[in-house]
Every structure is written in structure tokens, then in C-alpha cells.
Amino acid sequence: MTRVLDAALRKAAAVWITSPGHEPRLVHAHWRDDALWVITGGSEQEVPGLTDQAQVTVTVRSPSTHSHLIDAPATAHLTEPDEETTQALKTARLNTKPEWEAVYRLEFSA
């Protein structure tokens, strides 16, 4: 992972995710433990094509200019977050009470 990607994801509250065969989707995401966490279903966003082991592209925009900053390939892993990560995901969603059906950990190549 590059320093630019790491710095961008630390500041991003939302990113664009593109799954093969689907249009890019703006999603709320949370950077934690060197991975991008995305919650889907229930009261949360739907992300077509986001499945376990899906190869996706994550697009991050600049927090100051909102212009395109970086595209990065990632692999999605369907997971059950530990209690600390679950609390962090809930806290990150300040304007809503999150109720999700699935949690994905998106991991980036080294």
C-alpha cells in the first residue's frame, strides 16, 4: 500500500467502490487496521457485486478539493468483526443507527 492511499483512506468517510460489471457506488467506509471496512444491507447501503473474494476498485477523492485522488484494487472479505471493530463501525455512522446484514473488510495489495 502506498503512503498516499493510506493517508487518503484515513481521512475519507466515503469512497467509490466499483465491482466488475457494476457502476461505481459511493459508500460510507471506515479505515481501521490497514483495511477499509464497509457495511451493507439492512439500514445501510447496498453495493452491487460486493461479495466475498470480489476484486473491486476503490476510488478516493481529495478531502480538500473533492477531485480524483487515487484508484486502488482491493479484495473484499466477508467477515464478522470483533467487538471493538463493531463499535468503531457504529461510532463512524454518526447520523444514523446502523443495522447491517454484512461486513466486508477490503484489503489492498502491498
mmCIF file of C-alpha atoms in Angstrom:
data_model
loop_
_atom_site.group_PDB
_atom_site.id
_atom_site.type_symbol
_atom_site.label_atom_id
_atom_site.label_comp_id
_atom_site.label_asym_id
_atom_site.label_seq_id
_atom_site.Cartn_x
_atom_site.Cartn_y
_atom_site.Cartn_z
ATOM 1 C CA MET A 1 0.000 0.000 0.000
ATOM 2 C CA THR A 2 1.252 3.452 -0.798
ATOM 3 C CA ARG A 3 1.550 6.321 1.663
ATOM 4 C CA VAL A 4 -0.831 8.372 -0.499
ATOM 5 C CA LEU A 5 -3.514 5.671 -0.304
ATOM 6 C CA ASP A 6 -3.032 5.201 3.438
ATOM 7 C CA ALA A 7 -3.268 8.960 4.108
ATOM 8 C CA ALA A 8 -6.316 9.346 1.849
ATOM 9 C CA LEU A 9 -8.205 6.469 3.460
ATOM 10 C CA ARG A 10 -7.511 7.776 6.961
ATOM 11 C CA LYS A 11 -9.373 10.979 6.053
ATOM 12 C CA ALA A 12 -12.134 9.518 3.862
ATOM 13 C CA ALA A 13 -15.617 8.968 5.288
ATOM 14 C CA ALA A 14 -16.872 7.744 1.929
ATOM 15 C CA VAL A 15 -15.270 6.175 -1.128
ATOM 16 C CA TRP A 16 -16.407 4.933 -4.520
ATOM 17 C CA ILE A 17 -16.397 1.147 -4.977
ATOM 18 C CA THR A 18 -16.571 -0.401 -8.431
ATOM 19 C CA SER A 19 -17.322 -4.112 -8.724
ATOM 20 C CA PRO A 20 -16.876 -5.915 -12.057
ATOM 21 C CA GLY A 21 -19.952 -5.403 -14.214
ATOM 22 C CA HIS A 22 -21.414 -2.681 -11.982
ATOM 23 C CA GLU A 23 -21.373 1.100 -11.913
ATOM 24 C CA PRO A 24 -19.296 2.823 -9.203
ATOM 25 C CA ARG A 25 -21.186 3.214 -5.932
ATOM 26 C CA LEU A 26 -20.498 5.878 -3.306
ATOM 27 C CA VAL A 27 -20.373 4.146 0.079
ATOM 28 C CA HIS A 28 -19.640 5.016 3.667
ATOM 29 C CA ALA A 29 -16.472 3.268 4.769
ATOM 30 C CA HIS A 30 -14.209 3.159 7.788
ATOM 31 C CA TRP A 31 -10.388 2.808 7.693
ATOM 32 C CA ARG A 32 -9.146 0.553 10.506
ATOM 33 C CA ASP A 33 -6.302 -1.939 10.984
ATOM 34 C CA ASP A 34 -4.868 -1.358 7.485
ATOM 35 C CA ALA A 35 -8.168 -2.286 5.812
ATOM 36 C CA LEU A 36 -11.276 -0.499 4.619
ATOM 37 C CA TRP A 37 -14.449 -1.693 6.345
ATOM 38 C CA VAL A 38 -17.774 -1.496 4.509
ATOM 39 C CA ILE A 39 -21.168 -2.411 5.978
ATOM 40 C CA THR A 40 -24.075 -3.352 3.700
ATOM 41 C CA GLY A 41 -27.731 -4.306 3.817
ATOM 42 C CA GLY A 42 -30.344 -3.589 6.457
ATOM 43 C CA SER A 43 -30.454 0.179 7.012
ATOM 44 C CA GLU A 44 -27.094 0.557 5.243
ATOM 45 C CA GLN A 45 -26.136 0.931 1.598
ATOM 46 C CA GLU A 46 -26.339 -1.807 -0.989
ATOM 47 C CA VAL A 47 -23.200 -2.406 -3.032
ATOM 48 C CA PRO A 48 -23.960 -4.500 -6.126
ATOM 49 C CA GLY A 49 -21.270 -7.065 -6.829
ATOM 50 C CA LEU A 50 -19.611 -6.793 -3.427
ATOM 51 C CA THR A 51 -19.241 -10.405 -2.360
ATOM 52 C CA ASP A 52 -16.671 -12.491 -0.534
ATOM 53 C CA GLN A 53 -13.415 -12.573 -2.520
ATOM 54 C CA ALA A 54 -14.672 -9.973 -5.043
ATOM 55 C CA GLN A 55 -11.949 -7.960 -6.748
ATOM 56 C CA VAL A 56 -13.040 -4.310 -6.608
ATOM 57 C CA THR A 57 -11.606 -0.889 -7.332
ATOM 58 C CA VAL A 58 -11.697 1.718 -4.573
ATOM 59 C CA THR A 59 -11.637 5.348 -5.703
ATOM 60 C CA VAL A 60 -10.742 8.029 -3.189
ATOM 61 C CA ARG A 61 -11.291 11.720 -3.738
ATOM 62 C CA SER A 62 -9.266 14.516 -2.179
ATOM 63 C CA PRO A 63 -10.870 15.720 1.077
ATOM 64 C CA SER A 64 -9.968 19.328 0.294
ATOM 65 C CA THR A 65 -10.684 19.657 -3.455
ATOM 66 C CA HIS A 66 -13.003 16.647 -3.963
ATOM 67 C CA SER A 67 -11.076 15.850 -7.133
ATOM 68 C CA HIS A 68 -9.998 12.330 -8.071
ATOM 69 C CA LEU A 69 -7.035 11.323 -5.925
ATOM 70 C CA ILE A 70 -6.333 7.620 -6.370
ATOM 71 C CA ASP A 71 -7.764 4.303 -7.602
ATOM 72 C CA ALA A 72 -6.659 1.137 -5.834
ATOM 73 C CA PRO A 73 -7.520 -2.536 -6.370
ATOM 74 C CA ALA A 74 -8.766 -4.396 -3.310
ATOM 75 C CA THR A 75 -10.101 -7.799 -2.373
ATOM 76 C CA ALA A 76 -13.310 -7.978 -0.341
ATOM 77 C CA HIS A 77 -13.581 -10.438 2.532
ATOM 78 C CA LEU A 78 -16.937 -11.134 4.157
ATOM 79 C CA THR A 79 -16.220 -11.133 7.881
ATOM 80 C CA GLU A 80 -17.586 -10.976 11.398
ATOM 81 C CA PRO A 81 -15.906 -8.020 13.091
ATOM 82 C CA ASP A 82 -14.699 -8.285 16.659
ATOM 83 C CA GLU A 83 -16.456 -6.241 19.353
ATOM 84 C CA GLU A 84 -14.016 -3.318 19.131
ATOM 85 C CA THR A 85 -14.368 -3.060 15.348
ATOM 86 C CA THR A 86 -18.155 -3.354 15.595
ATOM 87 C CA GLN A 87 -18.208 -0.419 17.993
ATOM 88 C CA ALA A 88 -15.926 1.598 15.725
ATOM 89 C CA LEU A 89 -18.230 0.933 12.748
ATOM 90 C CA LYS A 90 -21.263 2.052 14.746
ATOM 91 C CA THR A 91 -19.480 5.170 16.014
ATOM 92 C CA ALA A 92 -18.390 6.104 12.484
ATOM 93 C CA ARG A 93 -22.043 6.347 11.421
ATOM 94 C CA LEU A 94 -22.852 9.495 13.398
ATOM 95 C CA ASN A 95 -26.164 10.363 11.730
ATOM 96 C CA THR A 96 -27.899 7.020 11.917
ATOM 97 C CA LYS A 97 -28.287 3.900 13.994
ATOM 98 C CA PRO A 98 -26.569 1.360 11.752
ATOM 99 C CA GLU A 99 -28.169 -2.024 11.246
ATOM 100 C CA TRP A 100 -26.336 -4.110 8.711
ATOM 101 C CA GLU A 101 -26.539 -7.558 7.199
ATOM 102 C CA ALA A 102 -22.924 -7.947 6.101
ATOM 103 C CA VAL A 103 -19.491 -6.544 6.890
ATOM 104 C CA TYR A 104 -16.679 -6.572 4.357
ATOM 105 C CA ARG A 105 -13.015 -5.983 5.014
ATOM 106 C CA LEU A 106 -11.373 -4.632 1.860
ATOM 107 C CA GLU A 107 -7.677 -5.405 1.759
ATOM 108 C CA PHE A 108 -5.194 -3.703 -0.535
ATOM 109 C CA SER A 109 -2.114 -5.218 -2.140
ATOM 110 C CA ALA A 110 1.215 -4.427 -0.509
#
